[in-house]
Short mmCIF file of C-alpha atoms in Angstrom, two decimals:
data_model
loop_
_atom_site.label_atom_id
_atom_site.label_comp_id
_atom_site.label_asym_id
_atom_site.label_seq_id
_atom_site.Cartn_x
_atom_site.Cartn_y
_atom_site.Cartn_z
CA UNK A 1159 26.93 19.26 26.70
CA UNK A 1160 26.57 17.61 23.76
CA UNK A 1161 23.00 16.99 24.29
CA UNK A 1162 22.41 21.01 24.90
CA UNK A 1163 23.76 21.53 21.30
CA UNK A 1164 21.10 19.23 19.77
CA UNK A 1165 18.12 20.22 22.17
CA UNK A 1166 18.96 23.85 20.95
CA UNK A 1167 19.16 22.84 17.47
CA UNK A 1168 15.64 21.49 17.41
CA UNK A 1169 14.62 24.84 19.08
CA UNK A 1170 16.07 26.77 16.08
CA UNK A 1171 14.33 24.35 13.56
CA UNK A 1172 11.06 24.75 15.31
CA UNK A 1173 11.23 28.43 15.06
CA UNK A 1174 11.94 27.98 11.26
CA UNK A 1175 8.87 26.18 11.01
CA UNK A 1176 7.03 28.94 12.84
CA UNK A 1177 8.43 31.66 10.57
CA UNK A 1178 7.25 29.38 7.55
CA UNK A 1179 4.03 29.35 8.78
CA UNK A 1180 3.66 33.02 9.50
CA UNK A 1181 5.29 33.94 6.31
CA UNK A 1182 2.40 31.94 4.56
CA UNK A 1183 -0.28 33.79 6.45
CA UNK A 1184 1.26 37.06 5.51
CA UNK A 1185 1.65 35.85 1.78
CA UNK A 1186 -2.15 35.51 1.94
CA UNK A 1187 -2.96 38.76 3.62
CA UNK A 1188 -4.91 39.62 0.58
CA UNK A 1189 -6.47 36.31 -0.29
CA UNK A 1190 -10.02 36.38 -0.19
CA UNK A 1191 -11.50 33.68 2.35
CA UNK A 1192 -8.04 32.75 3.50
CA UNK A 1193 -8.03 31.58 7.11
CA UNK A 1194 -4.91 32.31 9.14
CA UNK A 1195 -3.00 29.26 10.64
CA UNK A 1196 -1.16 28.95 13.90
CA UNK A 1197 1.66 26.77 14.50
CA UNK A 1198 1.33 24.70 17.71
CA UNK A 1199 4.55 23.37 19.32
CA UNK A 1200 5.14 20.46 21.57
CA UNK A 1201 8.08 19.36 23.85
CA UNK A 1202 10.06 16.23 22.59
CA UNK A 1203 10.61 13.02 24.37
CA UNK A 1204 12.38 13.26 27.96
CA UNK A 1205 15.26 11.38 29.12
CA UNK A 1206 14.32 9.76 32.48
CA UNK A 1207 17.78 9.41 34.43
CA UNK A 1208 15.97 8.99 38.02
CA UNK A 1209 12.24 8.18 38.11
CA UNK A 1210 9.99 10.08 40.12
CA UNK A 1211 8.35 8.05 42.92
CA UNK A 1212 11.44 5.55 42.96
CA UNK A 1213 12.56 4.17 46.20
CA UNK A 1214 15.72 4.75 47.51
CA UNK A 1215 17.72 3.19 50.21
CA UNK A 1216 16.34 3.80 53.53
CA UNK A 1217 12.75 3.49 52.35
CA UNK A 1218 12.43 7.05 51.14
CA UNK A 1219 10.32 7.81 48.08
CA UNK A 1220 11.95 10.17 45.46
CA UNK A 1221 9.60 13.19 45.31
CA UNK A 1222 10.71 14.46 41.92
CA UNK A 1223 12.43 12.69 39.58
CA UNK A 1224 15.51 13.47 37.08
CA UNK A 1225 14.58 14.17 33.57
CA UNK A 1226 15.81 16.11 30.82
CA UNK A 1227 14.09 17.27 27.81
CA UNK A 1228 15.42 16.71 24.20
CA UNK A 1229 13.91 19.86 22.71
CA UNK A 1230 10.64 20.77 20.76
CA UNK A 1231 8.96 20.11 17.45
CA UNK A 1232 5.98 21.36 15.86
CA UNK A 1233 2.94 19.63 16.99
CA UNK A 1234 0.08 20.93 14.51
CA UNK A 1235 -0.84 23.68 12.35
CA UNK A 1236 -4.23 24.79 13.45
CA UNK A 1237 -6.30 27.01 11.11
CA UNK A 1238 -8.41 29.81 12.69
CA UNK A 1239 -11.90 30.02 11.11
CA UNK A 1240 -13.18 33.31 12.54
CA UNK A 1241 -14.82 35.47 9.76
CA UNK A 1242 -12.81 38.05 7.88
CA UNK A 1243 -13.99 41.58 7.08
CA UNK A 1244 -17.00 41.51 4.56
CA UNK A 1245 -15.94 43.91 1.55
CA UNK A 1246 -18.93 45.32 -0.80
CA UNK A 1247 -17.57 44.76 -4.10
CA UNK A 1248 -20.94 45.51 -6.09
CA UNK A 1249 -20.14 42.40 -8.15
CA UNK A 1250 -23.65 40.49 -8.24
CA UNK A 1251 -22.08 37.12 -8.52
CA UNK A 1252 -19.75 38.12 -5.48
CA UNK A 1253 -21.07 36.28 -2.07
CA UNK A 1254 -19.47 36.45 1.26
CA UNK A 1255 -20.64 33.88 4.19
CA UNK A 1256 -21.54 35.89 7.18
CA UNK A 1257 -21.08 33.02 9.88
CA UNK A 1258 -20.17 29.62 9.59
CA UNK A 1259 -20.35 27.47 6.57
CA UNK A 1260 -18.53 26.66 3.06
CA UNK A 1261 -19.46 26.66 -0.37
CA UNK A 1262 -19.47 23.17 -2.28
CA UNK A 1263 -17.60 22.90 -5.33
CA UNK A 1264 -16.92 20.16 -7.84
CA UNK A 1265 -13.20 19.29 -8.58
CA UNK A 1266 -12.39 17.89 -12.41
CA UNK A 1267 -12.35 14.31 -10.95
CA UNK A 1268 -15.71 14.32 -9.27
CA UNK A 1269 -14.57 14.76 -5.80
CA UNK A 1270 -15.88 17.60 -3.84
CA UNK A 1271 -14.03 20.42 -2.31
CA UNK A 1272 -15.18 23.49 0.13
CA UNK A 1273 -14.40 26.87 -0.15
CA UNK A 1274 -15.10 30.26 1.83
CA UNK A 1275 -13.87 32.24 -1.23
CA UNK A 1276 -17.34 33.62 -2.86
CA UNK A 1277 -15.60 35.29 -5.83
CA UNK A 1278 -17.65 33.16 -8.26
CA UNK A 1279 -17.55 33.95 -11.99
CA UNK A 1280 -19.57 32.57 -14.96
CA UNK A 1281 -18.19 29.97 -17.40
CA UNK A 1282 -19.30 29.48 -21.23
CA UNK A 1283 -21.99 27.47 -20.41
CA UNK A 1284 -23.38 30.09 -17.90
CA UNK A 1285 -22.56 28.01 -14.74
CA UNK A 1286 -21.33 29.61 -11.30
CA UNK A 1287 -17.94 28.49 -11.00
CA UNK A 1288 -14.61 29.55 -9.24
CA UNK A 1289 -11.51 31.39 -10.55
CA UNK A 1290 -10.17 27.91 -11.59
CA UNK A 1291 -13.32 27.06 -13.47
CA UNK A 1292 -14.72 24.35 -10.70
CA UNK A 1293 -18.43 24.44 -10.62
CA UNK A 1294 -20.53 25.25 -7.54
CA UNK A 1295 -22.54 22.13 -6.32
CA UNK A 1296 -25.57 22.14 -6.76
CA UNK A 1297 -25.17 23.60 -10.23
CA UNK A 1298 -26.41 27.12 -10.82
CA UNK A 1299 -26.80 28.14 -14.47
CA UNK A 1300 -27.71 31.66 -15.20
CA UNK A 1301 -29.67 31.89 -18.64
CA UNK A 1302 -27.95 34.21 -20.98
CA UNK A 1303 -31.12 36.61 -21.40
CA UNK A 1304 -30.61 37.62 -17.78
CA UNK A 1305 -30.24 41.44 -16.69
CA UNK A 1306 -29.97 41.44 -13.14
CA UNK A 1307 -28.98 38.92 -10.75
CA UNK A 1308 -29.97 38.77 -7.31
CA UNK A 1309 -28.80 36.64 -4.46
CA UNK A 1310 -30.70 36.54 -1.18
CA UNK A 1311 -29.37 36.42 2.18
CA UNK A 1312 -30.88 32.67 2.27
CA UNK A 1313 -29.15 31.80 -0.77
CA UNK A 1314 -32.31 31.99 -3.19
CA UNK A 1315 -30.92 33.32 -6.73
CA UNK A 1316 -33.51 35.20 -8.41
CA UNK A 1317 -33.13 36.85 -11.89
CA UNK A 1318 -34.92 39.31 -13.90
CA UNK A 1319 -34.85 38.43 -17.57
CA UNK A 1320 -34.53 41.14 -20.28
CA UNK A 1321 -37.61 42.79 -21.30
CA UNK A 1322 -39.62 41.47 -18.42
CA UNK A 1323 -40.54 42.90 -15.10
CA UNK A 1324 -40.74 40.13 -12.77
CA UNK A 1325 -38.40 38.24 -11.42
CA UNK A 1326 -38.03 34.25 -11.06
CA UNK A 1327 -36.12 32.09 -8.74
CA UNK A 1328 -33.70 29.92 -10.58
CA UNK A 1329 -31.66 28.13 -8.01
CA UNK A 1330 -30.78 27.72 -4.42
CA UNK A 1331 -27.09 28.25 -2.80
CA UNK A 1332 -26.50 25.35 -0.28
CA UNK A 1333 -23.50 25.70 2.45
CA UNK A 1334 -22.00 23.25 4.33
CA UNK A 1335 -20.56 23.47 7.82
CA UNK A 1336 -18.18 21.29 9.97
CA UNK A 1337 -17.87 20.41 13.62
CA UNK A 1338 -14.07 20.94 13.01
CA UNK A 1339 -13.27 23.19 10.15
CA UNK A 1340 -9.72 23.06 11.15
CA UNK A 1341 -9.61 19.41 10.42
CA UNK A 1342 -10.04 19.99 6.72
CA UNK A 1343 -7.32 19.61 4.36
CA UNK A 1344 -5.95 22.30 2.45
CA UNK A 1345 -5.33 21.71 -1.03
CA UNK A 1346 -4.69 25.34 -2.48
CA UNK A 1347 -6.51 27.43 -4.75
CA UNK A 1348 -8.49 28.39 -1.39
CA UNK A 1349 -10.13 25.12 -1.34
CA UNK A 1350 -10.46 22.21 1.29
CA UNK A 1351 -11.16 18.72 1.46
CA UNK A 1352 -13.02 16.67 3.77
CA UNK A 1353 -10.89 14.39 5.88
CA UNK A 1354 -12.43 12.05 8.96
CA UNK A 1355 -11.20 14.85 11.66
CA UNK A 1356 -13.52 17.44 10.27
CA UNK A 1357 -16.54 15.52 11.07
CA UNK A 1358 -19.46 14.87 9.20
CA UNK A 1359 -20.75 17.53 6.56
CA UNK A 1360 -23.94 19.51 7.85
CA UNK A 1361 -25.53 20.82 4.77
CA UNK A 1362 -28.33 23.17 4.33
CA UNK A 1363 -29.54 26.36 3.24
CA UNK A 1364 -27.85 29.46 4.44
CA UNK A 1365 -29.55 30.70 7.59
CA UNK A 1366 -30.49 27.25 9.02
CA UNK A 1367 -29.06 24.65 10.99
CA UNK A 1368 -26.05 27.09 12.03
CA UNK A 1369 -24.97 28.16 9.01
CA UNK A 1370 -24.37 31.64 8.13
CA UNK A 1371 -26.29 33.83 5.83
CA UNK A 1372 -25.04 35.05 2.15
CA UNK A 1373 -24.13 38.63 1.80
CA UNK A 1374 -24.41 39.44 -1.95
CA UNK A 1375 -21.98 41.53 -3.83
CA UNK A 1376 -19.37 41.10 -1.24
CA UNK A 1377 -16.29 39.32 -0.75
CA UNK A 1378 -14.88 38.09 2.61
CA UNK A 1379 -11.36 38.99 3.13
CA UNK A 1380 -8.49 37.11 4.77
CA UNK A 1381 -8.79 37.05 8.26
CA UNK A 1382 -5.05 37.40 8.82
CA UNK A 1383 -4.28 39.99 11.71
CA UNK A 1384 -1.22 41.79 10.46
CA UNK A 1385 -0.35 42.84 14.16
CA UNK A 1386 -0.74 39.35 15.43
CA UNK A 1387 1.43 38.08 12.64
CA UNK A 1388 4.29 40.78 13.20
CA UNK A 1389 4.14 39.99 17.11
CA UNK A 1390 4.58 36.12 16.50
CA UNK A 1391 7.33 36.92 13.83
CA UNK A 1392 9.26 39.11 16.45
CA UNK A 1393 8.82 36.13 18.96
CA UNK A 1394 9.92 33.78 16.78
CA UNK A 1395 12.87 35.60 15.74
CA UNK A 1396 13.99 36.28 19.37
CA UNK A 1397 13.02 32.53 20.28
CA UNK A 1398 15.55 31.63 17.39
CA UNK A 1399 18.27 34.05 18.59
CA UNK A 1400 18.10 32.88 21.84
CA UNK A 1401 18.18 29.21 20.90
CA UNK A 1402 21.62 29.95 18.92
CA UNK A 1403 22.95 31.63 22.26
CA UNK A 1404 22.38 28.26 23.85
CA UNK A 1405 24.29 26.33 21.15
CA UNK A 1406 27.12 29.10 21.49
CA UNK A 1407 27.17 28.93 25.31
CA UNK A 1408 27.35 24.80 25.03
CA UNK A 1409 30.04 25.57 22.58
CA UNK A 1410 32.01 27.73 24.70
CA UNK A 1411 31.90 25.29 27.43
CA UNK A 1412 32.90 22.51 25.45
CA UNK A 1413 35.94 24.69 24.58
CA UNK A 1414 36.67 25.37 28.27
CA UNK A 1415 36.51 21.55 28.83
CA UNK A 1416 38.98 21.00 26.16
CA UNK A 1417 41.09 23.81 27.53
CA UNK A 1418 41.46 21.87 30.91
CA UNK A 1419 44.75 20.36 29.49
CA UNK A 1420 46.74 23.11 28.04
CA UNK B 1249 51.84 5.33 24.83
CA UNK B 1250 52.38 4.71 20.91
CA UNK B 1251 48.96 3.36 20.78
CA UNK B 1252 47.27 6.07 22.13
CA UNK B 1253 48.84 8.42 19.61
CA UNK B 1254 47.54 6.34 16.76
CA UNK B 1255 44.20 6.11 18.39
CA UNK B 1256 43.84 9.73 18.62
CA UNK B 1257 45.43 10.33 15.11
CA UNK B 1258 42.93 8.08 13.67
CA UNK B 1259 40.20 10.02 15.47
CA UNK B 1260 41.34 13.36 13.85
CA UNK B 1261 41.38 11.48 10.56
CA UNK B 1262 38.10 10.31 10.78
CA UNK B 1263 36.79 13.67 11.99
CA UNK B 1264 38.39 15.50 9.07
CA UNK B 1265 36.71 13.16 6.64
CA UNK B 1266 33.26 14.03 8.31
CA UNK B 1267 34.19 17.57 8.10
CA UNK B 1268 34.51 17.10 4.46
CA UNK B 1269 31.01 15.46 4.33
CA UNK B 1270 29.63 18.32 6.10
CA UNK B 1271 31.27 20.88 3.84
CA UNK B 1272 29.83 19.17 0.90
CA UNK B 1273 26.36 19.33 2.43
CA UNK B 1274 26.68 23.01 2.85
CA UNK B 1275 28.36 23.63 -0.36
CA UNK B 1276 24.97 22.01 -1.80
CA UNK B 1277 22.58 24.45 0.23
CA UNK B 1278 21.14 25.71 -2.76
CA UNK B 1279 21.16 22.70 -4.99
CA UNK B 1280 17.73 21.48 -6.02
CA UNK B 1281 16.84 17.75 -5.18
CA UNK B 1282 20.00 17.44 -3.23
CA UNK B 1283 19.95 14.83 -0.53
CA UNK B 1284 22.29 15.48 2.47
CA UNK B 1285 24.77 12.57 3.52
CA UNK B 1286 25.52 11.66 7.10
CA UNK B 1287 28.97 10.73 8.21
CA UNK B 1288 28.55 7.18 10.19
CA UNK B 1289 31.55 6.54 12.74
CA UNK B 1290 32.45 2.85 13.99
CA UNK B 1291 34.83 1.90 16.50
CA UNK B 1292 37.31 -0.65 15.17
CA UNK B 1293 40.19 -2.79 16.05
CA UNK B 1294 38.73 -4.18 19.35
CA UNK B 1295 41.73 -5.92 20.56
CA UNK B 1296 42.27 -8.29 23.54
CA UNK B 1297 44.65 -6.89 26.23
CA UNK B 1298 46.59 -9.43 28.07
CA UNK B 1299 48.68 -9.07 31.20
CA UNK B 1300 52.09 -10.54 31.23
CA UNK B 1301 52.57 -12.70 34.26
CA UNK B 1302 55.93 -14.17 33.79
CA UNK B 1303 54.98 -17.74 32.51
CA UNK B 1304 51.64 -16.89 30.87
CA UNK B 1305 49.28 -14.03 30.20
CA UNK B 1306 45.56 -13.34 31.55
CA UNK B 1307 43.16 -11.57 29.25
CA UNK B 1308 41.97 -8.28 31.22
CA UNK B 1309 39.83 -6.80 28.60
CA UNK B 1310 39.32 -5.24 25.29
CA UNK B 1311 40.61 -2.23 23.96
CA UNK B 1312 39.23 -0.33 21.05
CA UNK B 1313 41.60 1.47 18.72
CA UNK B 1314 39.72 4.38 18.17
CA UNK B 1315 36.85 5.34 15.63
CA UNK B 1316 36.99 5.65 11.57
CA UNK B 1317 34.49 6.79 9.21
CA UNK B 1318 32.95 3.66 8.10
CA UNK B 1319 30.37 4.87 5.76
CA UNK B 1320 28.05 7.96 4.91
CA UNK B 1321 24.49 7.39 4.37
CA UNK B 1322 22.27 9.68 2.28
CA UNK B 1323 19.04 11.25 4.02
CA UNK B 1324 16.45 10.88 1.60
CA UNK B 1325 14.04 13.03 3.51
CA UNK B 1326 12.19 15.58 1.32
CA UNK B 1327 13.34 18.93 0.80
CA UNK B 1328 11.14 22.19 0.85
CA UNK B 1329 9.13 22.92 -2.66
CA UNK B 1330 9.83 26.14 -4.23
CA UNK B 1331 7.29 27.40 -6.63
CA UNK B 1332 8.83 28.71 -9.65
CA UNK B 1333 6.01 29.00 -11.94
CA UNK B 1334 7.99 27.53 -14.89
CA UNK B 1335 5.74 24.72 -16.11
CA UNK B 1336 8.86 22.67 -17.08
CA UNK B 1337 9.89 22.48 -13.52
CA UNK B 1338 8.66 19.34 -11.65
CA UNK B 1339 8.81 18.39 -8.08
CA UNK B 1340 7.80 14.85 -6.57
CA UNK B 1341 5.74 14.88 -3.61
CA UNK B 1342 6.74 12.11 -1.56
CA UNK B 1343 8.68 9.22 -2.74
CA UNK B 1344 9.95 8.83 -6.26
CA UNK B 1345 12.80 9.73 -8.79
CA UNK B 1346 12.84 10.83 -12.14
CA UNK B 1347 14.91 8.53 -14.71
CA UNK B 1348 17.22 10.02 -17.09
CA UNK B 1349 19.25 8.87 -19.60
CA UNK B 1350 23.28 9.54 -19.45
CA UNK B 1351 26.07 8.05 -21.46
CA UNK B 1352 26.90 5.96 -18.57
CA UNK B 1353 23.41 4.41 -18.29
CA UNK B 1354 20.18 5.19 -16.55
CA UNK B 1355 20.20 7.30 -13.53
CA UNK B 1356 17.81 8.90 -11.27
CA UNK B 1357 17.39 12.51 -9.70
CA UNK B 1358 14.91 14.34 -7.69
CA UNK B 1359 16.01 17.34 -9.49
CA UNK B 1360 13.01 18.44 -11.62
CA UNK B 1361 14.52 21.29 -13.63
CA UNK B 1362 13.52 20.12 -17.42
CA UNK B 1363 13.98 21.99 -20.36
CA UNK B 1364 13.38 21.20 -24.33
CA UNK B 1365 16.28 20.91 -26.51
CA UNK B 1366 16.49 21.88 -30.17
CA UNK B 1367 14.60 18.58 -31.27
CA UNK B 1368 11.91 19.22 -28.76
CA UNK B 1369 13.01 16.55 -26.28
CA UNK B 1370 12.41 16.95 -22.40
CA UNK B 1371 16.07 17.14 -20.99
CA UNK B 1372 17.82 17.95 -17.70
CA UNK B 1373 19.80 21.23 -17.91
CA UNK B 1374 22.94 19.23 -18.87
CA UNK B 1375 21.08 17.81 -21.83
CA UNK B 1376 20.26 14.18 -20.66
CA UNK B 1377 16.68 13.07 -21.90
CA UNK B 1378 14.08 12.37 -19.41
CA UNK B 1379 12.65 8.73 -19.74
CA UNK B 1380 9.02 7.88 -20.06
CA UNK B 1381 7.68 4.93 -18.61
CA UNK B 1382 8.69 2.64 -21.27
CA UNK B 1383 12.37 3.89 -20.72
CA UNK B 1384 12.28 6.18 -23.74
CA UNK B 1385 12.96 9.94 -24.38
CA UNK B 1386 9.83 11.94 -24.50
CA UNK B 1387 9.75 14.49 -27.50
CA UNK B 1388 7.06 17.10 -28.00
CA UNK B 1389 6.12 18.63 -31.38
CA UNK B 1390 8.06 21.94 -32.46
CA UNK B 1391 6.83 25.07 -30.81
CA UNK B 1392 4.46 23.56 -28.28
CA UNK B 1393 4.99 23.43 -24.43
CA UNK B 1394 3.96 20.29 -22.59
CA UNK B 1395 2.17 20.19 -19.54
CA UNK B 1396 3.01 17.73 -16.85
CA UNK B 1397 0.17 16.76 -14.71
CA UNK B 1398 0.06 15.75 -11.00
CA UNK B 1399 0.10 11.79 -12.09
CA UNK B 1400 3.05 12.18 -14.39
CA UNK B 1401 1.06 12.19 -17.56
CA UNK B 1402 2.92 14.77 -20.12
CA UNK B 1403 0.17 16.67 -22.40
CA UNK B 1404 0.47 18.69 -25.23
CA UNK B 1405 -2.49 21.07 -26.14
CA UNK B 1406 -4.66 18.87 -23.71
CA UNK B 1407 -3.84 15.23 -25.20
CA UNK B 1408 -1.48 13.08 -23.20
CA UNK B 1409 1.46 12.16 -25.13
CA UNK B 1410 3.57 10.05 -22.33
CA UNK B 1411 3.96 9.20 -18.75
CA UNK B 1412 6.93 10.17 -16.77
CA UNK B 1413 8.91 7.25 -15.21
CA UNK B 1414 8.72 7.57 -11.30
CA UNK B 1415 10.78 5.09 -9.49
CA UNK B 1416 11.71 4.08 -5.86
CA UNK B 1417 14.21 1.67 -4.53
CA UNK B 1418 17.53 1.25 -3.14
CA UNK B 1419 19.62 4.04 -4.67
CA UNK B 1420 23.08 5.31 -3.73
CA UNK B 1421 24.76 8.35 -5.25
CA UNK B 1422 27.12 8.11 -8.36
CA UNK B 1423 30.09 10.35 -9.14
CA UNK B 1424 28.24 12.18 -11.47
CA UNK B 1425 25.88 13.94 -9.08
CA UNK B 1426 22.93 11.44 -9.71
CA UNK B 1427 21.49 8.49 -8.08
CA UNK B 1428 21.85 4.94 -9.36
CA UNK B 1429 20.60 1.49 -8.60
CA UNK B 1430 17.67 -0.71 -9.65
CA UNK B 1431 14.38 0.97 -8.31
CA UNK B 1432 10.48 0.02 -9.18
CA UNK B 1433 7.90 2.05 -10.52
CA UNK B 1434 6.02 4.06 -7.96
CA UNK B 1435 2.38 3.08 -8.02
CA UNK B 1436 0.48 6.60 -7.84
CA UNK B 1437 3.20 9.37 -8.19
CA UNK B 1438 2.10 12.69 -7.03
CA UNK B 1439 4.08 15.50 -8.96
CA UNK B 1440 3.63 19.23 -8.85
CA UNK B 1441 4.49 21.13 -12.05
CA UNK B 1442 5.85 24.73 -11.48
CA UNK B 1443 7.73 23.84 -8.40
CA UNK B 1444 11.19 22.60 -7.54
CA UNK B 1445 12.37 20.75 -4.60
CA UNK B 1446 15.06 22.54 -2.67
CA UNK B 1447 18.04 20.98 -1.09
CA UNK B 1448 17.09 18.70 2.07
CA UNK B 1449 20.32 20.28 4.03
CA UNK B 1450 19.33 21.63 7.28
CA UNK B 1451 21.67 24.25 7.95
CA UNK B 1452 21.17 24.35 11.69
CA UNK B 1453 22.06 20.80 12.06
CA UNK B 1454 25.13 20.78 10.05
CA UNK B 1455 26.29 23.76 12.18
CA UNK B 1456 25.46 21.85 15.24
CA UNK B 1457 27.64 18.67 13.80
CA UNK B 1458 30.34 20.94 12.60
CA UNK B 1459 30.60 22.15 16.37
CA UNK B 1460 30.62 18.77 17.74
CA UNK B 1461 33.23 17.69 15.14
CA UNK B 1462 35.47 20.63 15.89
CA UNK B 1463 35.16 20.03 19.53
CA UNK B 1464 36.20 16.49 19.24
CA UNK B 1465 38.69 17.29 16.85
CA UNK B 1466 40.31 19.81 19.40
CA UNK B 1467 40.06 17.10 22.32
CA UNK B 1468 42.16 14.40 20.23
CA UNK B 1469 44.32 17.27 19.72
CA UNK B 1470 44.92 17.49 23.26
CA UNK B 1471 45.41 13.54 23.68
CA UNK B 1472 48.13 13.84 21.14
CA UNK B 1473 49.65 16.58 22.94
CA UNK B 1474 49.47 14.87 26.34
CA UNK B 1475 50.99 11.42 24.85
CA UNK B 1476 54.00 13.58 23.25
CA UNK B 1477 54.55 15.46 26.39
CA UNK B 1478 54.55 12.28 28.47
CA UNK B 1479 56.93 10.51 25.81
CA UNK B 1480 59.12 13.43 26.04
CA UNK B 1481 59.35 13.20 29.77
CA UNK B 1482 60.20 9.32 29.55
CA UNK B 1483 62.80 9.82 26.58
CA UNK B 1484 64.55 13.07 28.12
CA UNK B 1485 64.14 13.11 31.85
CA UNK B 1486 63.78 9.71 33.00
CA UNK B 1487 67.32 8.74 32.48
CA UNK B 1488 68.71 12.40 33.30
CA UNK B 1489 71.92 11.91 35.38
#
């Protein structure tokens, strides 16, 4: 009976973790480029009271052993990298990736980070930077006398300077994609960092090598599906409740055992 | 018979003390930086039992005299982080403790809710100064707000002025609510400014442990009652004429 108490407790803790993950998804339902996370669970170790296949007296073999599990625990938080809805914003510096790939940015300590959030801005030197000021890599600098910026689907950046009629190319966006994007490490600020689990970065121009194309003047919305999250929330809550029932039942049975001697 | 009474009584007393530990954990469910305590039971007074055989005695085995609450150990698992947005709130990711100066000596804590006092010294909520890597309080110029970086550097207007002392080692709880011990500096601490570490008390665990304690307590009570009844029979009914 005491075993059931702790087993059900792990069940409740697991659902608590599930709700933590779901509530983070819901908190990021309006975060550009956010990729929803799903918590995966696994069962805990089993106590083998009689192993399957053991020989018993008389030469018979036990067909199915006697094992009791000890609960559940979170196994992984898996990011789902489906493309979110593309919203046209009209801001010429906004970019959305239609398909696979990440923008590459440089962190202050020189390390490389990746993001799907294409809401870039200009800093005081005219560089294209993220909302936190991290520059795009390779660096794109917009000259101060530019009147119009055009970003093509293949990532070429063209500008029309003030007083002139022609457009000139001033840079090229490169995207990076991974075999296993769910293996990237999330560090907040809509950024991901490389880990060995993600695989080797596959770099290139948008539209080449399996990389998606750039939709300019648009942003990719969060790919959180509210309906899915609400359904998972309901399931987590009911699982939590039903595990608490298991604890209550185990408690009541302990009380009955205690009351054998009145 | 009397032996059984004391064993059961000892068991009830141990469970009661364990319940107090649990109650303290639950009372600190919302205390930032609190580390839960776990009661540890120990079987005691194993004695040899002998059988008297007229001219000598034969050992027939050992009998434990029950369990006592031998110690509590502190569970140093990290609590969840709560973002507060207050730049003077700091949480340590992974191992490490802040060092503060109290009138009773240097103490350590995980609670990173700091503030500036009238002289511009970084202190805890109770006014004890936070210590830098050299063991000295940290003072910032009047009117400025320090920024605490990920590696523990304290910056004012972009210029670093001090490094927080982050240490790790064998620490025990002291009566004033902090930790005491002889820890060593942590090589690469990871701090998060604008967040506080919540209590690591797990409500579900504490409730389940409480259920176990209560049922054990009640079982001991039954044992005491049974002993009492049997004693009563022996005293009152055996020699009834």
